[in-house]
Amino acid sequence: MYGRELADVYEAIYRSRGKDWGEEAADVSRLITERRPGADSLLDVACGTGAHLEVFGERFATAEGLEIAEPMRRLAEQRLPGVTVHAGDMRDFSLGRSYAAVTCMFCAIGYLETVADMRSAVKSMAAHLAPGGVLVVEPWWFPENFVEGYVAGDLAREEHRTIARISHTTRKGRATRMEVRFTVGDAAGIQQFTEIDVLTLFTKDEYVSAFTDAGCSVEFLQDGPTGRGLFVGVREAG
């Protein structure tokens, strides 16, 4: 997951599906400033190629990223010269500073395998919040929302490249297994590769418990950027 091949086509295929990172980041920024007026610093955990982080940098005086996958991190650094993109695992990181807001977008937390992992990630993120700081986490599907055998197909056309993506998702215990096949055509020819994504179906109550045990109030907002909702927490003072 998050190898060089995927990093190279990642944004193009999701743009073809109508994803607008800029609009999403602007909406999340508004949620943050509504809860913490004057918020001036943000950490985007699992920032990927930096598409959200780019807009967060326009809204906050300080905006930094954290990314475990080196190919994604390299693209973020190329996109945002001078912006700090930390190498790190969301389950256990320590940057030695706090932020007015921490975000974890596009269901990245679903890639964690266990409830303990998810709780560790929420605890690590909350630990980097200043008192009154805002934590925003976009979850993967809840178990009751998952559709067994779901198939999706997408086609992205760029000036010099065409990308096809088809996926098939099944449930394996508490996780979803999504097999994703890509075909990429450009002047050099046609290449194909397959990604296997395994994401865990954490429950709403498990997320809520993780937030509260990490010292944050929490509310769940329906819909969200991808229809899966958003958890928004505020770290308690003291």
Backbone as a ProteinNet text record, in pm:
[ID]
protein_1_A
[PRIMARY]
MYGRELADVYEAIYRSRGKDWGEEAADVSRLITERRPGADSLLDVACGTGAHLEVFGERFATAEGLEIAEPMRRLAEQRLPGVTVHAGDMRDFSLGRSYAAVTCMFCAIGYLETVADMRSAVKSMAAHLAPGGVLVVEPWWFPENFVEGYVAGDLAREEHRTIARISHTTRKGRATRMEVRFTVGDAAGIQQFTEIDVLTLFTKDEYVSAFTDAGCSVEFLQDGPTGRGLFVGVREAG
[TERTIARY]
83.8	0	87.4	45.5	115.9	254.3	266.5	391.6	404.7	516	543.4	437.2	391.9	294.7	163.9	114.8	-9.3	8.3	118.3	141.7	136.2	182.7	190.3	52.8	-45.6	-177.8	-286.5	-252.4	-347.8	-442.5	-388.4	-473.2	-555	-495	-566.4	-692.6	-684	-800.5	-910.1	-872.9	-976.3	-1034.6	-956.3	-1014.3	-1120.5	-1097.6	-1196.1	-1326.1	-1320.8	-1439.2	-1508	-1452.2	-1512.1	-1455	-1347.7	-1289.4	-1222.8	-1250.2	-1193.5	-1125.2	-994.9	-920.5	-926.8	-921.4	-924	-1053	-1165.2	-1294.5	-1307.2	-1261.8	-1268.4	-1185.9	-1063	-976.3	-1035.1	-1096.8	-1159.5	-1275.8	-1355.5	-1468.5	-1419.7	-1317.2	-1263.8	-1201.9	-1136.3	-1079.5	-1188.2	-1303.6	-1414.4	-1465.3	-1475.1	-1516.9	-1421.8	-1293.4	-1192.8	-1205.8	-1212.5	-1214.6	-1346.6	-1454.1	-1580	-1564.5	-1485.4	-1468.1	-1349.3	-1255	-1138.3	-1104.4	-1174.5	-1144.2	-997.4	-935.3	-795.7	-697.4	-745	-654.7	-550.8	-422.7	-318	-217.9	-240	-145.7	-221	-171.9	-241.3	-140.4	-167.4	-91.6	-186.7	-152.9	-233.9	-168.3	-229.7	-175.2	-217.2	-123	-144.6	-178.5	-90.7	-117.7	-104.8	-55.2	-47.1	38.1	-14.4	60.1	52.8	-11.4	-16.9	-128.5	-228.2	-335.6	-422.1	-456.1	-526.1	-431.4	-310.4	-213.6	-185.8	-187.8	-163.8	-263.8	-390.5	-493.5	-489.9	-463	-447.2	-337.6	-233.5	-125.9	-169	-277.9	-331.4	-421.1	-469.7	-566	-503.6	-386.6	-323.1	-179.3	-133.5	1.8	107.1	81.2	169.5	86.8	127.4	60.5	168.2	168	267.4	197	270.3	214.8	290.9	227.2	290.2	250	346.6	316.3	414.1	358.8	442.6	500	428	468.5	566.1	686.1	790.5	755.4	695.9	661.5	560.6	460.9	364.4	431.6	514.5	582.1	670.8	739.1	825.2	743.9	626.7	541.8	490.3	456.1	411.4	522.5	643.7	756.8	785.6	771.5	791.7	683	563.5	450.3	460.4	512.7	509.2	649.4	734.9	870.2	867.2	947.9	954.7	856.1	759.9	663.4	718.1	707.9	758.3	661	710	632.1	710.7	664.6	734.3	714.3	816.9	803.5	757	645.7	599.8	476.5	454.5	341.9	236.7	113.8	11.1	-14.7	19.6	-5.3	88.4	204.3	304.4	403.9	371.7	463.9	472.8	586.1	607.6	691.5	629.6	695.5	749.4	722.5	779.1	712.2	590.9	516.9	367.4	287.3	142.4	87.9	-36.9	-102.6	-243.7	-296.9	-435.7	-533	-488.4	-574.9	-490.7	-548.6	-489.2	-598.2	-564	-659.8	-605.6	-697.6	-663.2	-774.5	-749.4	-854.4	-853.4	-956	-972.2	-959.7	-1018.7	-1033.7	-900.6	-793.3	-661.8	-657.3	-735	-733.1	-786.7	-866.1	-919	-813.3	-694.4	-588	-524.2	-556.3	-506.5	-582.4	-513.8	-569.1	-656.6	-630.9	-701	-758.7	-853.9	-908.3	-797.5	-705.7	-593.5	-509.2	-485	-410	-484	-613.6	-692.1	-690.8	-706.7	-705.8	-568.1	-461.7	-327.8	-309.9	-365.2	-354	-428.9	-551.7	-629.9	-559.3	-504.1	-431.8	-309.7	-234.9	-116.2	-154	-261.6	-304.6	-352.2	-433	-483.9	-370.9	-265.3	-151.9	-78.2	-98.6	-34.6	-125.1	-237.9	-328	-300.6	-301.4	-303.7	-439.9	-451.9	-583.3	-683.5	-800.1	-899.6	-878	-774.6	-746.7	-848.1	-854.6	-958.9	-897.9	-958.6	-916.7	-1026.7	-992.1	-1087.4	-1039.2	-1123.6	-1089.1	-1201.2	-1164.6	-1260.8	-1251.3	-1357	-1349.5	-1372.5	-1340.3	-1384.5	-1529.3	-1592.1	-1730.9	-1747.6	-1863.2	-1901.3	-1949.7	-1946.1	-1986.6	-2125.1	-2220.5	-2358	-2374.9	-2273.9	-2284.1	-2212.6	-2135.8	-2056.1	-2143.7	-2110.8	-2183.5	-2093.8	-2131.1	-2052	-2047.7	-1926.9	-1910.1	-1917.1	-1899.6	-1913	-1806.7	-1850.4	-1761.5	-1766.5	-1650.1	-1642.4	-1549.8	-1577.4	-1493	-1478.8	-1358.1	-1330.9	-1232.8	-1244.8	-1155.5	-1111.7	-981.1	-926	-846.4	-876.9	-804	-729.3	-599.8	-515.4	-457.8	-382.1	-331.2	-246.8	-163.7	-71.6	-88.1	-198.1	-212.4	-358.4	-392.5	-525.3	-510.6	-594.1	-586.1	-722.6	-728.5	-851.6	-832.9	-938.7	-934.6	-1062.7	-1050.7	-1167.5	-1138.3	-1238.1	-1217.3	-1331.7	-1300	-1398.4	-1369.5	-1471.3	-1450.8	-1533.4	-1469.7	-1536.9	-1502.6	-1581	-1556.9	-1480.2	-1378.6	-1299	-1296.1	-1388.6	-1397.8	-1438.1	-1354.2	-1382.3	-1324.9	-1268.1	-1201.8	-1267.5	-1241.3	-1278.6	-1151.7	-1161.8	-1048.9	-1088	-1017.9	-1048	-934.8	-966.7	-869.9	-890	-784.7	-793.4	-693.7	-745.1	-659.7	-654.6	-532.5	-509	-449.2	-492.5	-430.4	-395.6	-268.3	-219.8	-157.2	-207.5	-153.9	-97.9	24.9	84.8	175	256	337.5	435.4	471.6	567.5	502.6	368.1	298.8	192.2	156.4	51.9	111.5	83.1	126.5	5.9	13.6	-93.1	-33.1	-107.5	-66.8	-189.6	-174.5	-284.6	-245.6	-339.8	-322.1	-426.2	-387.6	-480.6	-488.3	-605.7	-627.5	-712.7	-664.9	-739.9	-769.6	-897.4	-939.5	-1034.8	-1021.5	-1098.3	-1229.5	-1334.4	-1467.8	-1485.3	-1423.2	-1443	-1585.2	-1640.6	-1775.6	-1772.6	-1888.1	-1898.7	-1865.1	-1914	-1887.7	-1738.7	-1668.4	-1524.3	-1449	-1489.1	-1426.6	-1457.8	-1582.9	-1622.6	-1543.6	-1532	-1455.6	-1309.9	-1251.7	-1112	-1093.3	-1186.1	-1177.8	-1190.5	-1292.7	-1315.8	-1201.7	-1150.4	-1040.4	-910.6	-902.3	-785.6	-803.6	-911.7	-932.3	-1000.5	-1079.2	-1147.7	-1299	-1372.9	-1514.9	-1526.2	-1642.3	-1652.5	-1795	-1807.8	-1936.2	-1914.3	-2018.2	-2010.2	-2097.7	-2037.4	-2108.4	-2137.9	-2262.6	-2302.7	-2245	-2240.3	-2198.4	-2047.7	-1998.3	-1855.6	-1809.8	-1678.9	-1626.6	-1657.5	-1660.3	-1680.8	-1804.7	-1894.4	-2017.6	-2005.6	-1887.9	-1866.7	-1870.6	-1888.5	-1897.7	-1762.4	-1765.5	-1644.8	-1664.2	-1560.4	-1557	-1479.9	-1540.7	-1476.4	-1471.2	-1351.5	-1331.4	-1259.5	-1275.9	-1205.5	-1136.4	-1005.7	-930.1	-968	-996.2	-1032.9	-915.9	-943.8	-840	-792	-664.9	-612.4	-575.5
-119	0	124.1	227.9	354.9	339.7	250.6	238.8	348.2	346.1	450.2	456.4	337.9	337	405.2	373	433.8	582.9	621.7	763.4	845.2	787.8	859.5	887.5	799.7	816	854.2	859.3	874.6	993.4	1110.3	1228.7	1230.7	1188.6	1192.9	1108.6	989.3	900.8	953.6	1011.3	1063.1	1195	1274	1393.8	1354.9	1242.5	1196.7	1154	1122.5	1083.8	1204.4	1322.3	1444.2	1491.2	1428.8	1470.6	1605.8	1695.8	1830.3	1852.9	1826.8	1840.5	1983.2	2080.2	2219.2	2255.4	2215.6	2243.5	2172.2	2046.5	1971.2	2039.3	2080.6	2144.8	2277.6	2350.9	2477.5	2453.4	2350.2	2318.2	2277.4	2193.2	2149.2	2267.4	2356.5	2475.9	2557.8	2569.4	2643.9	2573.8	2440.5	2366.6	2393.2	2397.6	2419.2	2559.1	2660.7	2798.3	2832.2	2761.3	2778.9	2734.5	2628.8	2572.9	2634.6	2685.7	2752.4	2877.3	2985	3109	3147.9	3189.7	3228.9	3114.8	2994	2879.5	2914	2894.3	2938.1	2829.3	2707.1	2599.7	2468.6	2384.8	2259.2	2153.5	2031.5	1914.3	1822.7	1788.4	1697.5	1559.8	1467.4	1333	1244.8	1163.5	1084.6	1180.2	1277.6	1386.5	1344.8	1224.5	1177.3	1267.8	1305.6	1388.3	1536.9	1571.6	1711	1791.8	1726.7	1799.4	1878.4	1819.2	1895	1995.6	1952.2	2034.6	2164.7	2161.4	2282.8	2392.8	2356.3	2455.2	2488.6	2390.4	2421	2526.7	2520.5	2617.9	2759	2771.7	2903.9	2956.3	2866.4	2903.8	2919.5	2857.8	2859.8	2908.8	2984.9	3040.2	2929.7	2821	2704	2582.7	2510.7	2386.2	2285.5	2173.6	2068.9	1936.8	1842.3	1711.2	1600.2	1484.5	1361.6	1250.8	1174.2	1070.6	954.7	833.5	714.8	661.6	682.5	625.2	718.9	671.6	757.2	810.8	730.9	787.9	901.5	888.8	996	1118.2	1093.3	1203.6	1282.6	1213.3	1280.5	1372.2	1325.4	1408.2	1530.4	1512	1626	1729.3	1684	1775.7	1849.4	1779.6	1844.6	1948.8	1918.6	2009.1	2133.2	2116.6	2222.8	2252.5	2313.1	2344.3	2432.5	2395.8	2474.3	2432.5	2347	2298	2171.6	2162.3	2045	1929.1	1818	1694	1588.4	1557.1	1463.8	1319.8	1238.1	1094	1035.8	959.6	904.5	818.8	736.7	644.3	708.2	721.6	789.3	722.1	595.3	525.1	565.9	619.6	647.4	749.2	875.6	978.7	1087.7	1156.4	1264.2	1371.4	1486.6	1592.8	1704.8	1695	1792.2	1928.2	1936.4	2062.2	2033.1	2135.5	2120.7	2211.8	2182.9	2255.1	2293.8	2394.5	2433.3	2333	2258.8	2158.7	2044.5	1925.8	1807.5	1742.5	1706.5	1642.6	1508.2	1418.7	1288.9	1257.9	1283.1	1284.3	1158.8	1152.1	1052.2	908.9	883.6	748.3	680.1	759	698.9	616.1	654.1	580.8	439.3	415.2	281.8	179.5	224.4	130.7	66.4	115.4	51.5	-78.3	-178.9	-313.9	-344.1	-281	-319	-195.9	-221.4	-113.2	-49.3	-131	-77.9	17.1	-18.6	70.1	202.3	193.8	315	403.6	343.1	419.4	485.2	414.9	471.6	591.5	581.2	691.6	814	794.5	907.3	968.4	884.7	934.5	1015.7	967.4	1039.4	1173.2	1173.7	1299.1	1398	1351.3	1439.7	1495.3	1416.5	1461.2	1577.6	1597.9	1709	1831.5	1828.6	1943.5	2032	2162.4	2255.1	2244.7	2280.1	2279.9	2361.5	2303.5	2367.9	2344.5	2269.4	2239.3	2142	2138.8	2064.4	1946.3	1829.1	1707.7	1664.9	1650.4	1609.9	1479.5	1375.9	1245.1	1199.4	1165.7	1110.6	957.8	888.6	742.5	668.5	541.5	448	412.9	327.3	289	223.9	242.7	165.2	28.1	-75	-209.6	-214.4	-138.3	-144.2	-76.4	0.7	71.5	0.7	-102.4	-168.1	-248.2	-240.8	-313.4	-426.5	-549.8	-666.6	-677.9	-703.8	-725	-598.8	-483.5	-356.5	-344.7	-302.1	-283.6	-137.4	-78.7	58.4	61.9	152.9	169.2	315.5	357.2	497.7	507.6	618.4	645.7	790.8	812.5	948	973.2	1083	1121.4	1251	1247.5	1365.9	1393.3	1500.5	1539.7	1431.3	1367.3	1268	1129.3	1107.4	980.2	948.5	818.9	771.4	662.7	671.1	577.7	515.1	382.6	311.5	243.6	246.8	185.4	106.7	-18.4	-97	-165.6	-164.7	-223	-316.4	-414.1	-509	-526.9	-511.5	-511.8	-620.9	-694.5	-798.5	-780.1	-843	-832.6	-954.4	-929	-1033.9	-1008	-1070.1	-1045	-901.1	-828.5	-688.2	-593.7	-646.7	-562.3	-575.3	-475.8	-483.6	-506.4	-596	-621.4	-569.5	-467.5	-405.4	-433.9	-509.1	-535.5	-429.8	-356.5	-244.8	-268.1	-271.6	-292.8	-164.9	-126	-5.1	-41.6	28.2	23.3	166.1	189.2	323.9	323.6	410.8	422	560	564.3	691.5	665.5	762.1	748.6	632.8	593.7	484.4	347.2	341.2	214.3	198.7	73.4	43.3	-40.7	0.2	-78	-106.2	-214.5	-253.7	-288.5	-259.1	-300.8	-315.1	-390.1	-418.4	-376.6	-312.2	-275.7	-351.7	-400.7	-461.9	-371.5	-314.4	-226.1	-299.1	-303.2	-364.1	-255.9	-227.3	-122.7	-182.2	-137.2	-194.2	-119.6	-196	-140.4	-112.3	-5.1	34.4	86.5	69.1	117.2	263.3	327.7	466.3	475.6	380.9	383.4	368	288.9	271.5	401.5	474.2	605	701.4	708	799.1	768.6	640.5	601	643	628.8	667.3	817.4	897.7	1042.6	1079.5	1026.1	1064.9	1018.4	899.4	850.1	926.7	993.6	1077.3	1220.3	1245.1	1375.7	1476.6	1428	1517.1	1496.5	1606.1	1595.4	1552.2	1502.5	1454.7	1466.1	1502.5	1500.8	1436.1	1370.1	1307.1	1385	1431.7	1505.8	1413.3	1401.2	1312.9	1361.4	1270.6	1297.1	1317.3	1437.5	1460.1	1461.7	1473.7	1488.2	1371.4	1248.9	1130.8	1052.8	1114.4	1047.9	959	954.1	867.4	944.3	1074.7	1155.9	1205.7	1282.5	1334.6	1329.6	1286.5	1303.6	1432.4	1517.3	1644.7	1651.9	1660	1666.3	1792.1	1828.7	1942.4	1895.3	1921.5	1877	1960.6	1892.2	1961.6	2039.3	2152	2233.7	2168.3	2187.2	2136.6	1991.7
0	0	0	-71.6	-78.9	-140	-238.9	-311.8	-416.7	-488.7	-587.1	-695.7	-744.4	-853.8	-814	-692.8	-646.6	-621.8	-559	-531.6	-659.6	-769.6	-896.3	-957	-932.6	-996.3	-896.4	-769.8	-660.9	-680.3	-699.3	-709.2	-837.3	-947.2	-1075.1	-1071.1	-1014.1	-1016.5	-924.5	-811.9	-722.4	-771.3	-841.4	-904.2	-1005.6	-1075.8	-1174.2	-1107.6	-978.9	-902.8	-839.7	-862.2	-809.4	-677.6	-631.6	-503.4	-518.7	-424.2	-425.1	-290.3	-286.6	-160.8	-108.4	-197.4	-154.8	-84.3	-140.9	-79.3	54.6	60.3	186.1	294.8	260	358.5	405.1	314.3	352.2	447.9	420.3	508.8	647.2	652	781	855.8	783.8	847.5	915.2	849.9	910.2	1036.7	1031.5	1150.7	1267.4	1236.6	1340.7	1400.4	1315.1	1366.4	1435.2	1400.1	1473.4	1618.6	1639.5	1773	1847.2	1772.6	1833.6	1751.7	1774.7	1701.9	1723	1616.1	1624.7	1612.4	1585.7	1567.6	1460.6	1493.9	1402	1365	1412	1380.1	1362.7	1271.7	1239.3	1198.6	1240.4	1196.3	1121.2	997.3	916.7	918.8	992.6	1010.4	893.1	842.5	719.9	606.1	585.8	490.9	345.6	318.3	180.1	93.4	-22.2	-117.4	-84.9	24.4	67.4	6.8	-53.7	-120.6	-22.9	92	195.8	261.9	287.9	359.6	286.4	155.1	75.9	112.2	125.5	159.6	308	392.6	534.6	554.2	470.9	481.1	446.8	370.9	338.5	449.8	536.1	640.1	778.5	798.7	929.9	916	1014.8	1008.1	1000.7	1072	1068.6	1031.8	928.7	889.5	853.3	924.1	902.6	876	819.9	790.6	860.1	867.4	916.5	820.4	769.8	672.1	688.1	692.6	711.3	580.3	468	339	268.9	245.2	188.1	49.4	-42.3	-173.2	-164.3	-76.5	-57.1	5.3	104.1	173	76.7	-12.3	-109.1	-200.2	-243.7	-328.6	-253.3	-126.1	-45.2	-31.2	-9.3	5.4	-124.6	-237.7	-367.2	-393.3	-352.4	-374.4	-287	-164.2	-64.4	-11.9	-94.2	-48.6	75.9	171.5	293.8	401.1	365.9	463.4	528.9	658.3	730	715.8	663.1	655.2	731.9	850.4	937.3	889.6	905.6	887.3	1019.4	1016.6	1142.8	1129.1	1229.7	1239.2	1329.6	1282.8	1361.5	1496.1	1510.3	1635.6	1748	1712	1814.3	1760	1773.6	1729	1834.7	1836.4	1932.3	1864.1	1839	1764.1	1853	1983.3	2074.6	2072.9	2019.9	2020.6	2012.8	2035.4	2025.9	1917.3	1875.4	1766.7	1810.2	1746.1	1772.5	1713	1612.1	1548.2	1493.5	1495.8	1432.6	1349.1	1226.1	1136.5	1088.4	1056.3	996.2	897.3	768.5	667.6	579.9	495.6	389.9	440.9	558.7	613.2	643.2	656.4	677.9	805.5	905.3	1032.2	1015.5	911.8	886.6	850.4	808.6	773.3	896.4	1014.7	1136.4	1160.8	1213.6	1216.1	1335.9	1448.4	1571.3	1641	1731.3	1813	1895.6	1945.6	2023.9	1940.4	1814.1	1724.8	1704.7	1678.8	1657.1	1780.5	1898	2022.3	2043.5	2011	2023.5	1931.9	1810.6	1715.6	1765.8	1812.6	1864.7	1986.1	2072.5	2189.6	2147.8	2048.1	2001	1939	1861	1799.1	1904.3	1998.9	2103.9	2189.7	2208.3	2288.8	2224.3	2094.6	2024.5	2013.1	2082.2	2084.9	2205.3	2182.9	2294.8	2362.9	2491.7	2556.2	2474.5	2452.5	2368.1	2220.3	2184.4	2044.3	1985.9	1854.4	1782.7	1708.5	1725.7	1656.7	1560.3	1432.3	1328.4	1266.3	1271.6	1215.6	1123.5	1000.6	905.1	908	949.3	964.3	832.8	835.6	732.7	765.9	684	709.5	846.7	906.3	1023.5	976	1061.6	1017.7	955.4	1007.9	957.4	821.4	778	650.4	536	568.5	465.3	368.7	238.4	134.2	83.1	111.8	71	-81.1	-133.4	-276.9	-360.6	-298.9	-370.6	-479.9	-597.6	-711.8	-755.2	-778.9	-829.5	-949.6	-1041.4	-1158.9	-1194	-1232.8	-1262.2	-1378.6	-1452.2	-1564.4	-1555.9	-1551.5	-1546.4	-1673.3	-1740.5	-1862.1	-1835.7	-1857	-1848.7	-1986.7	-1998.1	-2130.4	-2194.9	-2115.5	-2171.2	-2109.8	-2038.5	-1967.9	-1943.3	-1948.6	-1913.5	-1807.9	-1703.1	-1591.1	-1568.4	-1564.4	-1530.2	-1395.2	-1315.4	-1182.2	-1161.7	-1115.6	-1078.2	-945.6	-857.3	-724.9	-689	-605.2	-553.3	-405.4	-321.4	-177	-110.5	-22.5	55.7	202.8	287.5	430.9	480	562.2	624.5	775.1	847.3	990	1015.8	1089.1	1120.3	1015.7	911.2	812.1	674.8	590.7	449.9	369.1	272.4	181.9	44.3	-0.2	-128.6	-226.7	-329.9	-436.6	-544.5	-575.5	-668.8	-782.4	-904.6	-1021.8	-1104.3	-1140.4	-1217.8	-1353.7	-1456.5	-1587.7	-1626.5	-1658.7	-1687.8	-1826.6	-1912.6	-2047.7	-2074	-2128	-2168.9	-2288.8	-2327	-2447.6	-2439.8	-2319.8	-2302.6	-2313.8	-2311.4	-2321.1	-2213.5	-2185.1	-2088.3	-1976.1	-1854.4	-1738.4	-1650	-1575.1	-1484.7	-1348.8	-1244.3	-1110.4	-1023.2	-915.3	-823.6	-683.1	-613.3	-473.9	-391	-275.4	-181	-58.4	-36.5	78	181.4	304.5	413.7	516.4	536.5	630	732.5	855.8	965.6	986.3	1014.1	1037.8	1187.7	1234.1	1372.8	1391	1510.6	1536.1	1580.6	1570.8	1616.3	1765.2	1843.2	1986.9	2016.5	1936.9	1958.8	1933.2	1829.8	1805.8	1920	1960.2	2067.2	2194.3	2228.4	2346.8	2335.8	2216.2	2197.2	2219.4	2169.7	2188.7	2336.5	2401	2540.7	2630.9	2606.7	2688.5	2662.3	2546.5	2515.4	2566.1	2638.6	2698.8	2608.9	2511.6	2419.4	2425.6	2423.1	2393.3	2247.2	2205.6	2067.1	2017.5	1890.8	1821.8	1685.8	1636.8	1505.4	1408.9	1299.5	1197.2	1080.3	1042.9	933.8	800.5	706.1	567.2	557.2	584.8	572.7	428.3	405.8	269.5	176.4	230.6	144.8	183.9	260.5	298.8	419.9	481.6	598	729.6	721.4	841.5	889.6	998.5	1062.7	1213.4	1283.9	1428.8	1458.4	1539.3	1575.9	1726.7	1778.7	1922.9	1965	2089.7	2147.7	2273.7	2282.5	2400	2520.8	2627.6	2750	2806.8	2866.5	2927.3	3056.2	3084.3	3210.6	3208.5
[MASK]
++++++++++++++++++++++++++++++++++++++++++++++++++++++++++++++++++++++++++++++++++++++++++++++++++++++++++++++++++++++++++++++++++++++++++++++++++++++++++++++++++++++++++++++++++++++++++++++++++++++++++++++++++++++++++++++++++++++++++++++

